[in-house]
Each structure stands twice: as structure tokens, then as C-alpha cells.
């Protein structure tokens, strides 16, 4: 088939060399051997070797092999084959350039090719560098996307800056999640799962036509798991959770020229979760020979007997609460209208996200801190208007206008208990010096973002095309700060005379009050893209691209101190990429590779002012990320499919001369870590998945899958502190199932982390405690799943 005829077929909404059709805003729909549900069995059954995968990364139907973007597309079938919880955390293992770190619904970061947000923590004054979208709506809070996803149709991961295509500017890449559309044909589908740790998951969706032009889809999800960490003091299993989600999706299609989709969704996560475990005890001798008080000496000062420090025994002795609530939800209205062959799309969305923690501040059994929390109430509104030209012409283009507003109200609380004074000042300090002291800081960062963007492709010849894109973004950052000292500490006059003179200053330093201010700043930036695409043959496609993107300016809503700038300059990213996409052996094998080289100036990072006890964000300097990515897929006969992907990422700080020093050098005011590896980035990462099916009778088919993923070591802390090194690890999973060829059910058993590998997800140094505190990866999990569709 010629390039021209293939383009025309895609414009008509057909998947070439296969039987799958796509809708006006379909996501990737690859035909795989293992269906996501009974209804997908026919799709898998009819799939033939060499079937093209259709993606809509550029808002039109294009094959994965011809679109000039480094992209990974995961269908519902692939997601189902993985087994267990349907979350981006699980899926990230199959997109090696993507890294997810963190330990709670609030404190999680996502990077692509090492860039996005500096590893291990969240700051509400910083935007995400990786755009997260569900049904076209930008989600600035990772917690709303990383939980169990409801009714997922597909996931597309686009690597590199995407500002000239997506409403919200993204400098590292975008993760685009699509959910299933309502169907006019009545259907009910779902799944029921039970696994170890009393894991229960049930998802049900019912869809059908209310009239000839109106269809409704109702979906619900319940997932829960008992704890996998034992609290030795409270004698309970923690790290348990319960997720509940519901969604109503109404589709009105009065004609082929217009589609209106209204979506309302709500989700809520609760549990005793999101806490650190004790990682390792820090040494008491620094690099210059100086001796510092260690964890065990501090513990002796306050009469605390610690548990064994071994994170892999999954034990904690936290003596306070660790309960969280995380509700979120929103409304989305999407209109797609065909006008003169063009598609006009409007997406209007209003959303909320609340983070309600009740956390022990020190994360172990001493009575130092009561609360150490940041409660968050976030609201957002977005409006996007986008016009897409017809496909198949000599010039194809997309242009849009975008508005985004978000505001977060944050209440930070730090409260001190009876052991605080002795821990900080030694065994002679009276408990009453800090006991009962409490402080609140009130912050309300807000963003108003306006953008115009466009991208056009000129097909110079049937085999040669060039693409150019341009974006202008104007953003206003505002916020305010105020702190209030509360609590009921003992009167200063009741303290020993030796402490009365300094007590007020000590309390003001540990629980500041006042310092209220307002801040505002506006800035405009211009982003662009240039790329060239050349078909070297029917099944060989090459592209090169250069793009410039900006990550929004940040705002520091912290106590004012000398040397801390309230505003943080935008990151400027220059990304160069060359890719080759091929199909071999009668299209039974696909092999894609991409070379990338990215320079990030004014890299934004979390910093800490030690003397003033203030965490803030600043521009760390200059970062380079370069490497190579490989994606391969082979169809061996009709029964066996093998997919593999890998990434080599050489990311480093080119210039970072004012870093917080690693613990052993903490006697220095700052350190130069220029030339060191970029934190949060594995140099090597890869994954492989094997899918096989075989008939066992005239009506029954057995299928199996196996997968493995690997990530090499990385540093979790921004300053590459050796004590935050996370060792490399490999994880293995598998599933085995059976289904009738034409039936409504599908039963499988599955396992994740089959060899029960111990590994960390994040690590941080806490010099005050004399410890590292870490997040531990999931242990071996297994279970059985029943899927149904009728």
C-alpha cells in the first residue's frame, strides 16, 4: 500500500492491515493476544501479524510507525495482561524512560529521560514537567493519576517537549490516558480480583443507548488491601488502603458531524499510608573528622528504644497517626464538531483535589514531633479550543487556545512533643522548652496561564514532510504567606533560669509566627518545534527534530530570608532528537529507536536553608540528558507476541555549584556537584513482555504472559548524597488464563514481583534524626481475576 493510500485510509478512521476501527478521538488500539475483557476477544482473535497500531498523539489517526514522535502506546489488553492494580506506577515499568518516585499520594514525582520534577519530593510552587492528562484534561497533581485508574482504554507516553500540541506546556513529555467511550449497544463489563494481603478489586461498567443519539456509561471501582507494614507499637498492619471511584459518562451524537461528551467523576483514597521506614543509621564522623551526635545517642537522651533499623522487615514503631484522606473529582465537557472537514474541539473542565493528612511528624517511635503535615485544598479550571485540519492534505495543521487556572490553599503544621527539647538540645534541656509548641503556616499559590499554540505539517512529497510548531505562554503566579504560633507551651517564667533568656528565640525559630506577605509575578515565554520526516521505504521511517520548551516559573512561599528569592526562573529546555522506525519480515517485527540530547537551563530544584530551617526552591544551574531508546515488537505466528523496550540515559549536572552538601560534607555551607549524575535517573532501564495463547479445545483458549523489568541504580536526593543511593533491581511478573473463544468471561491468575525482590522507591537523609528514611517497593503479590462482558 502506498504512503498516500495509507494516509487516506487513516483519515477514514481505519487501522491498516487489521480489522479494528477507531473513533474520532480514539487512543491507541493495538490488537494483542490477551484481551482486556470478553468483548476484546474478537479483536485479539482477528488480529494478524503486522497489524498497525493507531495513535492520536497529534489529534488525528496515525500509525505508531509513521508518527515522528518517540511514543509508547499501551492498550487495555496490555494493561490487563500485567495483572494486579491498574495504575501508572505498574505501567511505568514498561516505559523505561519514565521514572516515578515517592512515598505518598502527595509526594510523588514523575520524570521522563531524567527531566520533569527533581526527584523525591513535591513543592506546590513548582509545576510538573511531565504533563498528565486524562481524557484531554491536564492533571497537575500526581496523586489524582497514580492510584487505581477507572475504565482505562489506553495509555500513550510521549517523550520530549510537547508544548506545541498540548494545552498545558510540557517540557519532558506527556502521559495521555484515555477512558472508554459510552456505547450505544447495551453492554456490561467488569472484573473481580482477589489476592494476597486480602487484596480486593472490583470494577463494573454499564453502557447503552438511552435514545438513538444519547448513550450513557456508568462505571465504579472499589479496591482495598490490608497493610503490609507492621506497627510494633500500635500492633496494627499499616500501609493499607481503600480506593473508591465512580464515573458517569454521557455521549450525545445528534449527527456524524458533532459529538458531545459530559463526564463527571469522583475518587477517594483512605488508609494508614504514605510514611517512611527507617533506612539506615548515619555515621557520627564526618569527612573532616568532626564528630556529630548520632541516632542512638539522641534516642538514649530521650529514653527511646528504637526497633531494628532494617526497612525490608517492613516494621515501624510510629507512635502517632498516619491516616490520610485524598478525595478528588471533577466535571468535563467535550465537544467535537466537524466543520468543512475541520474538527473543532472544546474541552472545558473544573476539578478539585484535597489532601487531608494526619501524620506523625518524626516517623518513628520517639515523641519529638506530633504533626508534620501539609494539608492541601486545590481547585482548577481549564478551557481549551482546538482546530484540527482534515487528514490527507498536503498541509495538515492543529491550532489552539488554552486557559488554565489553579489555586491551592495549604496549611502546614508542625507541633512539638515532650522529647523535642532533649533531642535537639541534649538531655539537660527541660521538656517544657518545646513541649506543646505548635505552628501553622498558611500558603495559597495560584496560577493563571494563557497560551496560543499551533503546529503544521507540510507533506512536500509523498515521502517527505516537515513540521513546525509555535507556542506563546503568558503566566501570572501569585501567592501569600503567613505563619501563626499556636499551642500551649509552658510559660517561659516556669522554665529553669538557664533557659529563660533564650526560650523565646528558640520557640520563634522552631515555630515562627508572622512574616505575612503577598507576591505576584507575570512572564511570557515562546516555545517552538522543528522536525523533518522522511520515508526511506514502505516500512522504514526516519525523523529529526529540535524543540524548545519552558517549564513555568516557580514561587517560594516560605519565610523571607536573605539569599532566598521568592520567585524561581523558568526552566529552558532545548531538545534534539533523531529517530528511526522500521518494520521487518513482512511487518512481523517492529524495531524503533531514538537518539536524544537535551539541555535544561535554570533547572529547578528543592533546596534547604540549614541555618534558618527553611525548605525552598531555586535554579540549580544547567543539566544535560542524552541517550538512546529502543522499542521492539515481534509477532511470531498468530499465537506469540514479544515486546521489548530499553533506554540508556546519560544525565548529569553540567553546572550546579551551590548544592546542599551531602551528609558527610555537611560542615560546608554548599557544594559543587557539577559533572555528577542527575538525581532520580537510572542509566540503564529495560522491560520485556511475552504473550502467548493456544487453543485447548474447539471452544477454549489458554493464554499466558511473562514480563520482566530492570532499572539500574540511582540517587534519590537532588545532591546525590551516597546515603540515598537506590540499588538497581529487576522485577518479574506472570499470568495464566483461560477464556472461551466466543464467550463472555475470562479467568486468570497473576503474580507481580514473583521473586519477592527487596527494593527502594525513594530515600532521603535526615541529619536531625541521624537516619535515612526510605520508601520500600511492593513485595510479592498474586491473585486471581475474573473478567466478564455481556
CSV table of N, CA and C in Angstrom, one decimal, residues 599-724:
chain,number,residue,atom,x,y,z
A,599,UNK,N,19.3,19.8,26.7
A,599,UNK,CA,19.9,20.8,27.6
A,599,UNK,C,18.9,21.5,28.4
A,600,UNK,N,19.0,21.5,29.7
A,600,UNK,CA,18.0,22.1,30.5
A,600,UNK,C,18.7,23.2,31.3
A,601,UNK,N,18.4,24.5,31.0
A,601,UNK,CA,19.0,25.6,31.8
A,601,UNK,C,18.0,26.1,32.8
A,602,UNK,N,18.6,26.6,33.9
A,602,UNK,CA,17.8,27.1,35.1
A,602,UNK,C,17.0,25.9,35.7
A,603,UNK,N,17.6,24.8,35.8
A,603,UNK,CA,17.0,23.6,36.4
A,603,UNK,C,16.4,23.9,37.8
A,604,UNK,N,15.2,23.6,38.0
A,604,UNK,CA,14.5,23.9,39.3
A,604,UNK,C,14.7,22.8,40.2
A,605,UNK,N,15.1,23.1,41.5
A,605,UNK,CA,15.4,22.0,42.5
A,605,UNK,C,14.9,22.5,43.8
A,606,UNK,N,14.6,21.5,44.7
A,606,UNK,CA,14.3,21.7,46.1
A,606,UNK,C,15.6,21.9,46.8
A,607,UNK,N,15.7,23.0,47.6
A,607,UNK,CA,16.9,23.3,48.4
A,607,UNK,C,16.5,23.5,49.8
A,608,UNK,N,17.5,23.6,50.7
A,608,UNK,CA,17.2,23.8,52.1
A,608,UNK,C,18.2,24.8,52.7
A,609,UNK,N,17.7,25.8,53.4
A,609,UNK,CA,18.5,26.7,54.1
A,609,UNK,C,18.6,26.2,55.6
A,610,UNK,N,19.8,25.6,55.8
A,610,UNK,CA,20.0,25.0,57.1
A,610,UNK,C,19.9,25.9,58.3
A,611,UNK,N,20.6,27.1,58.3
A,611,UNK,CA,20.6,28.0,59.5
A,611,UNK,C,19.2,28.4,59.8
A,612,UNK,N,18.4,28.7,58.8
A,612,UNK,CA,17.0,29.2,59.0
A,612,UNK,C,15.9,28.2,59.0
A,613,UNK,N,16.3,26.9,58.8
A,613,UNK,CA,15.4,25.8,58.8
A,613,UNK,C,14.2,26.0,57.8
A,614,UNK,N,14.6,26.4,56.6
A,614,UNK,CA,13.6,26.7,55.6
A,614,UNK,C,13.9,25.9,54.3
A,615,UNK,N,12.9,25.1,53.8
A,615,UNK,CA,13.0,24.5,52.6
A,615,UNK,C,12.4,25.4,51.5
A,616,UNK,N,13.1,25.4,50.3
A,616,UNK,CA,12.7,26.3,49.3
A,616,UNK,C,13.1,25.8,47.9
A,617,UNK,N,12.8,26.4,46.9
A,617,UNK,CA,13.1,26.0,45.5
A,617,UNK,C,14.0,27.1,44.9
A,618,UNK,N,14.9,26.7,44.0
A,618,UNK,CA,15.7,27.6,43.3
A,618,UNK,C,16.2,27.0,42.0
A,619,UNK,N,17.0,27.8,41.3
A,619,UNK,CA,17.5,27.4,40.0
A,619,UNK,C,18.9,26.8,40.2
A,620,UNK,N,19.0,25.5,40.0
A,620,UNK,CA,20.3,24.8,40.3
A,620,UNK,C,21.4,25.0,39.3
A,621,UNK,N,21.0,25.4,38.1
A,621,UNK,CA,22.1,25.6,37.1
A,621,UNK,C,21.7,25.0,35.7
A,622,UNK,N,22.5,24.0,35.2
A,622,UNK,CA,22.4,23.5,33.9
A,622,UNK,C,22.5,22.0,33.9
A,623,UNK,N,21.6,21.3,33.2
A,623,UNK,CA,21.5,19.9,33.2
A,623,UNK,C,21.5,19.4,31.7
A,624,UNK,N,22.2,18.3,31.5
A,624,UNK,CA,22.2,17.7,30.2
A,624,UNK,C,21.7,16.2,30.3
A,625,UNK,N,20.7,15.9,29.5
A,625,UNK,CA,20.3,14.5,29.4
A,625,UNK,C,20.4,14.0,28.0
A,626,UNK,N,21.1,12.9,27.7
A,626,UNK,CA,21.3,12.4,26.4
A,626,UNK,C,21.2,10.8,26.5
A,627,UNK,N,20.9,10.2,25.4
A,627,UNK,CA,20.8,8.8,25.4
A,627,UNK,C,20.2,8.2,24.2
A,628,UNK,N,19.8,6.9,24.3
A,628,UNK,CA,19.2,6.2,23.2
A,628,UNK,C,18.1,5.3,23.8
A,629,UNK,N,17.0,5.2,23.1
A,629,UNK,CA,15.8,4.4,23.4
A,629,UNK,C,15.5,3.4,22.3
A,630,UNK,N,15.1,2.2,22.7
A,630,UNK,CA,14.8,1.2,21.7
A,630,UNK,C,13.4,0.6,22.1
A,631,UNK,N,12.6,0.4,21.1
A,631,UNK,CA,11.3,-0.3,21.3
A,631,UNK,C,11.2,-1.4,20.2
A,632,UNK,N,10.9,-2.6,20.5
A,632,UNK,CA,10.8,-3.7,19.5
A,632,UNK,C,9.6,-4.5,19.9
A,633,UNK,N,9.0,-5.1,18.8
A,633,UNK,CA,7.8,-5.9,18.9
A,633,UNK,C,7.9,-7.0,17.8
A,634,UNK,N,7.7,-8.2,18.2
A,634,UNK,CA,7.7,-9.3,17.2
A,634,UNK,C,6.5,-10.2,17.3
A,635,UNK,N,5.8,-10.4,16.2
A,635,UNK,CA,4.7,-11.4,16.1
A,635,UNK,C,5.2,-12.6,15.5
A,636,UNK,N,5.2,-13.7,16.3
A,636,UNK,CA,5.7,-15.0,15.8
A,636,UNK,C,4.5,-15.9,15.6
A,637,UNK,N,4.1,-16.1,14.4
A,637,UNK,CA,2.9,-16.8,14.1
A,637,UNK,C,1.7,-16.0,14.6
A,638,UNK,N,0.6,-16.6,14.8
A,638,UNK,CA,-0.6,-16.0,15.3
A,638,UNK,C,-0.7,-16.0,16.8
A,639,UNK,N,0.2,-16.7,17.5
A,639,UNK,CA,0.0,-17.0,18.9
A,639,UNK,C,1.0,-16.3,19.8
A,640,UNK,N,2.1,-16.0,19.3
A,640,UNK,CA,3.2,-15.5,20.2
A,640,UNK,C,3.6,-14.0,19.8
A,641,UNK,N,3.6,-13.2,20.8
A,641,UNK,CA,4.0,-11.8,20.7
A,641,UNK,C,5.0,-11.4,21.7
A,642,UNK,N,6.1,-10.9,21.3
A,642,UNK,CA,7.2,-10.4,22.2
A,642,UNK,C,7.4,-8.9,22.1
A,643,UNK,N,7.4,-8.2,23.1
A,643,UNK,CA,7.6,-6.8,23.1
A,643,UNK,C,8.8,-6.5,24.1
A,644,UNK,N,9.6,-5.6,23.7
A,644,UNK,CA,10.8,-5.2,24.5
A,644,UNK,C,11.1,-3.8,24.3
A,645,UNK,N,11.6,-3.1,25.3
A,645,UNK,CA,12.0,-1.7,25.3
A,645,UNK,C,13.2,-1.5,26.2
A,646,UNK,N,14.0,-0.5,25.9
A,646,UNK,CA,15.1,-0.2,26.7
A,646,UNK,C,15.5,1.2,26.6
A,647,UNK,N,16.3,1.7,27.5
A,647,UNK,CA,16.8,3.1,27.5
A,647,UNK,C,18.1,3.2,28.2
A,648,UNK,N,19.0,3.9,27.5
A,648,UNK,CA,20.3,4.3,28.1
A,648,UNK,C,20.2,5.8,28.3
A,649,UNK,N,20.3,6.3,29.5
A,649,UNK,CA,20.2,7.7,29.8
A,649,UNK,C,21.4,8.2,30.5
A,650,UNK,N,22.1,9.1,29.8
A,650,UNK,CA,23.3,9.7,30.4
A,650,UNK,C,22.9,11.1,30.8
A,651,UNK,N,22.5,11.3,32.0
A,651,UNK,CA,22.0,12.6,32.5
A,651,UNK,C,22.9,13.1,33.6
A,652,UNK,N,23.3,14.4,33.5
A,652,UNK,CA,24.2,14.9,34.6
A,652,UNK,C,24.0,16.4,34.7
A,653,UNK,N,24.5,16.9,35.9
A,653,UNK,CA,24.5,18.3,36.1
A,653,UNK,C,25.7,18.9,35.4
A,654,UNK,N,25.5,19.7,34.5
A,654,UNK,CA,26.7,20.4,33.8
A,654,UNK,C,27.2,21.5,34.7
A,655,UNK,N,26.3,22.2,35.4
A,655,UNK,CA,26.6,23.3,36.3
A,655,UNK,C,25.7,23.3,37.5
A,656,UNK,N,26.2,23.0,38.7
A,656,UNK,CA,25.4,23.1,39.9
A,656,UNK,C,26.4,23.3,41.0
A,657,UNK,N,26.8,24.6,41.2
A,657,UNK,CA,27.9,24.9,42.2
A,657,UNK,C,27.4,25.3,43.5
A,658,UNK,N,26.1,25.3,43.8
A,658,UNK,CA,25.6,25.8,45.1
A,658,UNK,C,24.6,24.7,45.7
A,659,UNK,N,25.0,23.5,45.5
A,659,UNK,CA,24.1,22.4,46.1
A,659,UNK,C,24.2,22.3,47.6
A,660,UNK,N,23.2,21.8,48.2
A,660,UNK,CA,23.3,21.4,49.6
A,660,UNK,C,24.3,20.3,49.6
A,661,UNK,N,25.1,20.3,50.6
A,661,UNK,CA,26.2,19.3,50.7
A,661,UNK,C,25.6,17.9,51.1
A,662,UNK,N,26.2,16.8,50.7
A,662,UNK,CA,25.9,15.5,51.2
A,662,UNK,C,26.2,15.5,52.7
A,663,UNK,N,25.6,14.5,53.4
A,663,UNK,CA,25.7,14.5,54.9
A,663,UNK,C,27.2,14.5,55.3
A,664,UNK,N,28.0,13.7,54.7
A,664,UNK,CA,29.4,13.6,55.2
A,664,UNK,C,30.2,14.9,55.0
A,665,UNK,N,29.7,15.8,54.2
A,665,UNK,CA,30.3,17.1,53.9
A,665,UNK,C,29.4,18.3,54.5
A,666,UNK,N,28.5,17.9,55.4
A,666,UNK,CA,27.5,18.9,55.9
A,666,UNK,C,28.1,20.0,56.7
A,667,UNK,N,29.4,20.0,57.0
A,667,UNK,CA,30.1,21.1,57.7
A,667,UNK,C,30.3,22.2,56.7
A,668,UNK,N,30.2,22.0,55.4
A,668,UNK,CA,30.4,23.1,54.4
A,668,UNK,C,29.1,23.7,54.1
A,669,UNK,N,29.1,25.0,53.8
A,669,UNK,CA,27.9,25.8,53.5
A,669,UNK,C,27.2,25.4,52.2
A,670,UNK,N,28.0,24.9,51.2
A,670,UNK,CA,27.5,24.5,49.9
A,670,UNK,C,28.5,23.6,49.2
A,671,UNK,N,28.1,22.9,48.2
A,671,UNK,CA,29.0,22.0,47.5
A,671,UNK,C,28.8,22.2,46.0
A,672,UNK,N,29.8,22.0,45.2
A,672,UNK,CA,29.8,22.0,43.8
A,672,UNK,C,29.6,20.5,43.3
A,673,UNK,N,28.5,20.2,42.7
A,673,UNK,CA,28.3,18.8,42.2
A,673,UNK,C,28.2,18.8,40.7
A,674,UNK,N,28.8,19.8,40.1
A,674,UNK,CA,28.8,19.9,38.6
A,674,UNK,C,29.6,18.6,38.1
A,675,UNK,N,29.0,18.1,37.0
A,675,UNK,CA,29.6,16.9,36.4
A,675,UNK,C,29.1,15.6,37.0
A,676,UNK,N,28.3,15.6,38.1
A,676,UNK,CA,27.8,14.4,38.7
A,676,UNK,C,26.5,14.0,38.0
A,677,UNK,N,26.1,12.8,38.2
A,677,UNK,CA,24.8,12.3,37.6
A,677,UNK,C,23.6,13.1,38.1
A,678,UNK,N,22.6,13.2,37.3
A,678,UNK,CA,21.4,13.8,37.6
A,678,UNK,C,20.6,12.8,38.6
A,679,UNK,N,20.1,13.4,39.6
A,679,UNK,CA,19.4,12.5,40.6
A,679,UNK,C,18.1,12.0,40.0
A,680,UNK,N,17.7,10.8,40.5
A,680,UNK,CA,16.4,10.3,40.1
A,680,UNK,C,16.4,9.5,38.8
A,681,UNK,N,17.6,9.3,38.2
A,681,UNK,CA,17.7,8.8,36.9
A,681,UNK,C,18.6,7.6,36.8
A,682,UNK,N,18.0,6.5,36.4
A,682,UNK,CA,18.8,5.3,36.1
A,682,UNK,C,19.5,5.4,34.8
A,683,UNK,N,20.7,4.9,34.7
A,683,UNK,CA,21.5,5.0,33.5
A,683,UNK,C,20.9,3.9,32.5
A,684,UNK,N,20.5,2.7,33.0
A,684,UNK,CA,20.0,1.7,32.2
A,684,UNK,C,18.6,1.3,32.7
A,685,UNK,N,17.7,1.1,31.8
A,685,UNK,CA,16.4,0.6,32.1
A,685,UNK,C,15.8,-0.2,31.0
A,686,UNK,N,15.1,-1.2,31.2
A,686,UNK,CA,14.5,-2.0,30.2
A,686,UNK,C,13.4,-2.9,30.6
A,687,UNK,N,12.6,-3.4,29.7
A,687,UNK,CA,11.5,-4.3,30.0
A,687,UNK,C,11.2,-5.2,28.8
A,688,UNK,N,10.7,-6.4,29.1
A,688,UNK,CA,10.3,-7.3,28.1
A,688,UNK,C,9.0,-8.0,28.5
A,689,UNK,N,8.1,-8.2,27.5
A,689,UNK,CA,6.8,-8.9,27.8
A,689,UNK,C,6.6,-9.9,26.7
A,690,UNK,N,6.2,-11.1,27.1
A,690,UNK,CA,5.9,-12.2,26.2
A,690,UNK,C,4.5,-12.6,26.4
A,691,UNK,N,3.7,-12.7,25.3
A,691,UNK,CA,2.3,-13.1,25.3
A,691,UNK,C,2.1,-14.3,24.4
A,692,UNK,N,1.4,-15.3,24.9
A,692,UNK,CA,1.2,-16.5,24.1
A,692,UNK,C,-0.1,-17.1,24.4
A,693,UNK,N,-0.8,-17.5,23.4
A,693,UNK,CA,-2.1,-18.2,23.5
A,693,UNK,C,-2.1,-19.4,22.7
A,694,UNK,N,-3.0,-20.4,23.1
A,694,UNK,CA,-3.1,-21.6,22.4
A,694,UNK,C,-4.5,-22.3,22.7
A,695,UNK,N,-5.1,-22.8,21.7
A,695,UNK,CA,-6.4,-23.4,21.9
A,695,UNK,C,-6.2,-24.8,22.6
A,696,UNK,N,-7.1,-25.1,23.5
A,696,UNK,CA,-7.1,-26.3,24.2
A,696,UNK,C,-8.3,-27.2,23.9
A,697,UNK,N,-9.2,-26.6,23.1
A,697,UNK,CA,-10.4,-27.3,22.6
A,697,UNK,C,-11.0,-26.5,21.5
A,698,UNK,N,-12.1,-27.0,21.0
A,698,UNK,CA,-12.7,-26.2,19.9
A,698,UNK,C,-13.3,-24.9,20.4
A,699,UNK,N,-13.5,-24.7,21.7
A,699,UNK,CA,-14.1,-23.5,22.2
A,699,UNK,C,-13.3,-22.8,23.2
A,700,UNK,N,-12.2,-23.4,23.7
A,700,UNK,CA,-11.5,-22.7,24.8
A,700,UNK,C,-10.0,-22.4,24.4
A,701,UNK,N,-9.5,-21.3,24.9
A,701,UNK,CA,-8.2,-20.9,24.6
A,701,UNK,C,-7.5,-20.6,25.9
A,702,UNK,N,-6.3,-21.1,26.1
A,702,UNK,CA,-5.4,-20.8,27.2
A,702,UNK,C,-4.4,-19.7,26.8
A,703,UNK,N,-4.1,-18.8,27.6
A,703,UNK,CA,-3.1,-17.7,27.3
A,703,UNK,C,-2.2,-17.5,28.5
A,704,UNK,N,-1.0,-17.1,28.3
A,704,UNK,CA,-0.1,-16.8,29.3
A,704,UNK,C,0.8,-15.6,29.0
A,705,UNK,N,1.3,-15.0,30.0
A,705,UNK,CA,2.2,-13.8,29.7
A,705,UNK,C,3.3,-13.9,30.8
A,706,UNK,N,4.4,-13.4,30.4
A,706,UNK,CA,5.5,-13.2,31.4
A,706,UNK,C,6.2,-11.9,31.1
A,707,UNK,N,6.7,-11.2,32.1
A,707,UNK,CA,7.3,-9.9,31.9
A,707,UNK,C,8.4,-9.7,32.9
A,708,UNK,N,9.4,-8.9,32.5
A,708,UNK,CA,10.5,-8.6,33.4
A,708,UNK,C,10.9,-7.2,33.1
A,709,UNK,N,11.3,-6.5,34.2
A,709,UNK,CA,11.8,-5.1,34.0
A,709,UNK,C,13.0,-4.9,34.9
A,710,UNK,N,13.8,-3.9,34.5
A,710,UNK,CA,15.1,-3.7,35.2
A,710,UNK,C,15.4,-2.2,35.2
A,711,UNK,N,15.9,-1.7,36.3
A,711,UNK,CA,16.4,-0.3,36.4
A,711,UNK,C,17.7,-0.4,37.2
A,712,UNK,N,18.7,0.3,36.7
A,712,UNK,CA,20.0,0.4,37.4
A,712,UNK,C,19.9,1.4,38.5
A,713,UNK,N,20.9,1.5,39.2
A,713,UNK,CA,20.9,2.3,40.5
A,713,UNK,C,20.8,3.8,40.1
A,714,UNK,N,20.3,4.5,41.1
A,714,UNK,CA,20.1,6.0,41.0
A,714,UNK,C,20.3,6.6,42.4
A,715,UNK,N,20.4,7.9,42.4
A,715,UNK,CA,20.5,8.7,43.7
A,715,UNK,C,19.1,9.4,43.8
A,716,UNK,N,18.5,9.2,45.0
A,716,UNK,CA,17.2,9.7,45.2
A,716,UNK,C,17.2,11.2,45.6
A,717,UNK,N,18.3,11.7,46.3
A,717,UNK,CA,18.4,13.1,46.7
A,717,UNK,C,18.9,13.9,45.6
A,718,UNK,N,18.5,15.2,45.5
A,718,UNK,CA,19.0,16.1,44.5
A,718,UNK,C,20.5,16.3,44.5
A,719,UNK,N,21.1,16.2,45.7
A,719,UNK,CA,22.5,16.4,45.8
A,719,UNK,C,23.4,15.1,45.7
A,720,UNK,N,22.7,14.0,45.3
A,720,UNK,CA,23.4,12.8,45.1
A,720,UNK,C,24.1,12.3,46.3
A,721,UNK,N,23.5,12.5,47.5
A,721,UNK,CA,24.1,12.0,48.7
A,721,UNK,C,24.2,10.5,48.6
A,722,UNK,N,25.4,9.9,48.8
A,722,UNK,CA,25.6,8.5,48.7
A,722,UNK,C,24.6,7.7,49.6
A,723,UNK,N,24.2,8.3,50.7
A,723,UNK,CA,23.3,7.5,51.5
A,723,UNK,C,21.9,7.4,50.9
A,724,UNK,N,21.6,8.1,49.8
A,724,UNK,CA,20.3,8.0,49.2
A,724,UNK,C,20.4,7.2,47.9
